[in-house]
Amino acid sequence: MKNILVTGGCGFIGSNFVRLALGELKESRIVNIDRLTYAGNLENLADLKDNPRYRFVRGDICDAEFVNRIFAEERIDTVVHFAAESHVDRSIEGPAEFIRTNILGTFTLLEAARKAWLAPMRVTSREPRKNRFLHVSTDEVYGSLGETGYFTEETPYDPRSPYSASKASSDHLVSAYFHTYDLPVVKTNCSNNYGPYHFPEKLIPLIINNALTGKELPVYGDGKNVRDWLYVEDHCRAILTVLQKGSLGETYNVGGNNEKQNIEIVQTVCDLLDEKVGLLPDGKPRRDLIRFVKDRPGHDRRYAIDATKIREELGWTPAVTFEEGIRKTVDWYLVHPDWIASVLDGSYQDYYEKMYGGRLKHD
Ligand code: NAD
Ligand code: TYD
């Protein structure tokens, strides 16, 4: 792992991963390619700008010429692929970009890796493999659970939103490249993450921001949908573990063993903020801001991960409990009001111009 290509490293999980990986893998360089969509924020990695083992290049993973050039120029031997459109509600409003980035983008990267690593001579599976393509995916590909049961690596795929369908499709492409071309791939399917740098359109950071500023807290449907929450640093450590020890062609489910109903999450955030910054100016508790609103179409009822395989085979377990993780997260947002404001009004995108001298044009 000398030259690692990280895609989508300016997003929530990617930025946490790049920082962790540079600290842990002292012999590795990281090249981060990111298109800097609304979800990608260069400031998330501002502290690494002068690190000689880190390079950022703005670009689109669907652009084959660009991706091939990076593979050649940087002699990429390892890929950790995060780049995606990631928000379910946006995928319902406008699925096209999800199909493009999540499916076509993954295909473009797989093709680049195939050309760079397997051509001109096909490597046979007996030879030691120095390359690795880790595809970061989601538990949402498995569909929705009832009251009981867990997703295992054998659970049949049953995606139900345009987002999860696009991720499922990319997962199938990754598996196909392993079976057809022997491309050295590994795949992780993780549950809902939370923590620093989470874009405030997703449940936890949205609720923190709204509750801080006294806005209403929208809870979809009856609020009893269940997600399995994992602190982002634990997910990043799981990815590092799979990168270093995972078996080629295998999938590893990653989860926090931490199921919560949405309403519990919202109430916990309200109570923590009341405790940390005091009640609302009118003396009321933040729970009063909760509003049950129209449900998300096709809203998956429950996700829960069985993470036995990654625990038993690779020795990974989450280190941060939900109680610790949610406190750390709330604290991070409390001391980063400028970050929240700049990602919400889009002004963080001026940073690209300042730091890299180019204009950040959005199509
Ligand atoms: P995010 O939306 O915060 O970040 C995505 C990043 O990808 C952004 O920096 C964006 O600019 C970049 N990007 C988007 N389209 C691009 C393109 N065409 N070319 C290059 N870069 C592009 O997402 P996240 O929450 O950090 O998720 C990262 C990955 O992890 C995704 O693949 C997602 O499916 C997966 N995942 C997320 C969660 C979660 O809870 N957030 C859980 C499991 C899996
Ligand atoms: P989200 O953070 O969008 O993640 P995902 O849909 O990928 O699980 O949503 C988490 C849960 O919170 C999901 O059940 C939908 C719900 N939700 C709300 O109730 N209100 C909101 O404003 C949002 C964004 C989500």
Coordinates of C-alpha atoms in Angstrom, one line a residue, residues 87-252:
H87 CA -28.5 10.9 0.8
V88 CA -31.7 8.8 0.4
D89 CA -34.0 11.8 0.3
R90 CA -32.1 13.4 -2.5
S91 CA -32.2 10.1 -4.4
I92 CA -36.0 10.2 -4.2
E93 CA -36.1 13.7 -5.5
G94 CA -33.5 13.2 -8.3
P95 CA -32.1 9.7 -8.9
A96 CA -30.1 10.5 -12.0
E97 CA -26.9 11.7 -10.3
F98 CA -27.0 8.6 -8.1
I99 CA -27.1 6.3 -11.1
R100 CA -24.2 8.3 -12.7
T101 CA -21.8 8.6 -9.8
N102 CA -22.6 5.4 -7.9
I103 CA -22.9 3.0 -10.8
L104 CA -21.0 4.6 -13.7
G105 CA -18.3 6.1 -11.4
T106 CA -17.7 2.7 -9.7
F107 CA -17.5 1.1 -13.2
T108 CA -15.0 3.7 -14.3
L109 CA -12.8 3.0 -11.3
L110 CA -13.0 -0.7 -11.8
E111 CA -12.0 -0.4 -15.4
A112 CA -9.0 1.9 -14.5
A113 CA -7.9 -0.6 -11.9
R114 CA -8.3 -3.5 -14.3
K115 CA -6.2 -1.8 -17.0
A116 CA -3.5 -0.6 -14.6
W117 CA -3.2 -3.8 -12.5
L118 CA -4.1 -6.7 -14.8
A119 CA -2.9 -5.6 -18.2
P120 CA -1.1 -6.4 -20.3
M121 CA -0.6 -9.8 -18.7
R122 CA -3.4 -11.3 -16.6
V123 CA -2.1 -12.0 -13.1
T124 CA -3.1 -15.4 -12.0
S125 CA -4.5 -16.0 -8.5
R126 CA -1.4 -17.9 -7.4
E127 CA 0.8 -14.9 -7.6
P128 CA 1.0 -12.7 -4.5
R129 CA -1.3 -9.7 -4.9
K130 CA 0.1 -6.3 -4.2
N131 CA -3.1 -4.5 -5.2
R132 CA -6.4 -4.0 -3.5
F133 CA -9.6 -2.3 -4.4
L134 CA -11.8 -1.7 -1.4
H135 CA -15.4 -0.8 -2.2
V136 CA -17.2 1.0 0.6
S137 CA -20.9 0.2 0.7
T138 CA -24.0 0.2 2.8
D139 CA -26.3 -2.2 4.7
E140 CA -29.2 -0.6 2.8
V141 CA -28.6 -2.9 -0.1
Y142 CA -30.2 -5.7 2.0
G143 CA -33.5 -4.0 2.2
S144 CA -35.6 -3.7 5.3
L145 CA -36.0 -5.9 8.3
G146 CA -39.0 -6.7 10.4
E147 CA -38.9 -6.6 14.2
T148 CA -36.3 -9.3 14.4
G149 CA -33.3 -10.7 12.5
Y150 CA -30.0 -9.2 11.2
F151 CA -28.3 -8.6 7.9
T152 CA -25.5 -11.1 7.3
E153 CA -23.1 -11.3 4.3
E154 CA -25.5 -14.0 2.9
T155 CA -28.7 -11.9 3.1
P156 CA -30.1 -11.6 -0.4
Y157 CA -29.9 -8.1 -1.9
D158 CA -33.3 -6.2 -1.8
P159 CA -32.6 -2.5 -2.3
R160 CA -35.7 -0.3 -2.1
S161 CA -34.6 3.3 -2.7
P162 CA -32.8 4.7 -5.7
Y163 CA -29.8 5.3 -3.4
S164 CA -29.6 1.7 -2.2
A165 CA -30.4 0.3 -5.7
S166 CA -27.4 2.3 -7.1
K167 CA -25.1 1.0 -4.3
A168 CA -26.4 -2.5 -4.8
S169 CA -25.6 -2.2 -8.5
S170 CA -22.1 -1.0 -7.8
D171 CA -21.6 -3.9 -5.3
H172 CA -22.5 -6.3 -8.1
L173 CA -20.1 -4.8 -10.5
V174 CA -17.3 -5.1 -7.9
S175 CA -18.1 -8.8 -7.4
A176 CA -18.3 -9.3 -11.1
Y177 CA -14.8 -7.9 -11.6
F178 CA -13.5 -10.3 -9.0
H179 CA -15.1 -13.3 -10.5
T180 CA -14.6 -12.4 -14.2
Y181 CA -11.2 -10.7 -14.1
D182 CA -9.7 -11.7 -10.8
L183 CA -9.5 -8.1 -9.8
P184 CA -8.4 -8.1 -6.1
V185 CA -11.4 -6.6 -4.5
V186 CA -12.9 -6.5 -1.0
K187 CA -16.2 -5.0 0.0
T188 CA -17.6 -3.5 3.3
N189 CA -21.3 -3.0 3.9
C190 CA -21.8 -0.7 6.9
S191 CA -24.7 0.6 8.9
N192 CA -25.5 4.3 9.6
N193 CA -22.4 6.4 10.6
Y194 CA -22.4 9.5 12.8
G195 CA -19.7 11.8 14.0
P196 CA -17.7 14.9 13.0
Y197 CA -18.0 16.4 9.5
H198 CA -21.4 14.8 8.8
F199 CA -23.3 17.0 6.4
P200 CA -26.3 18.5 8.2
E201 CA -28.9 17.0 6.0
K202 CA -28.6 13.6 7.6
L203 CA -30.7 12.8 10.7
I204 CA -28.2 13.4 13.5
P205 CA -26.4 16.6 12.4
L206 CA -29.6 18.0 11.1
I207 CA -31.3 17.5 14.4
I208 CA -28.3 18.9 16.3
N209 CA -28.2 22.0 14.1
N210 CA -32.0 22.6 14.2
A211 CA -32.2 22.0 18.0
L212 CA -29.3 24.4 18.6
T213 CA -31.0 27.1 16.6
G214 CA -34.5 26.5 17.9
K215 CA -35.9 25.2 14.6
E216 CA -38.5 22.4 14.3
L217 CA -37.2 18.8 14.4
P218 CA -38.8 16.8 11.6
V219 CA -39.3 13.1 12.5
Y220 CA -40.6 11.0 9.5
G221 CA -43.7 8.9 10.1
D222 CA -44.1 7.5 13.6
G223 CA -40.4 7.9 14.4
K224 CA -40.1 4.2 15.1
N225 CA -37.8 3.3 12.2
V226 CA -34.7 1.6 13.5
R227 CA -31.1 2.2 12.4
D228 CA -27.9 0.6 13.7
W229 CA -25.5 3.6 14.5
L230 CA -21.8 3.4 14.3
Y231 CA -19.3 6.1 15.3
V232 CA -17.4 7.1 12.1
E233 CA -13.9 6.5 13.5
D234 CA -14.9 2.9 14.2
H235 CA -16.1 2.5 10.6
C236 CA -12.8 3.9 9.4
R237 CA -10.8 1.5 11.6
A238 CA -12.9 -1.4 10.2
I239 CA -12.0 -0.2 6.6
L240 CA -8.3 -0.2 7.6
T241 CA -8.6 -3.6 9.1
V242 CA -10.3 -5.0 5.9
L243 CA -7.7 -3.3 3.7
Q244 CA -4.9 -5.0 5.7
K245 CA -6.3 -8.3 6.5
G246 CA -9.5 -9.0 4.5
S247 CA -9.6 -11.9 2.1
L248 CA -9.9 -11.1 -1.6
G249 CA -13.4 -11.3 -3.0
E250 CA -15.0 -11.2 0.4
T251 CA -17.6 -9.0 1.9
Y252 CA -17.6 -7.8 5.5

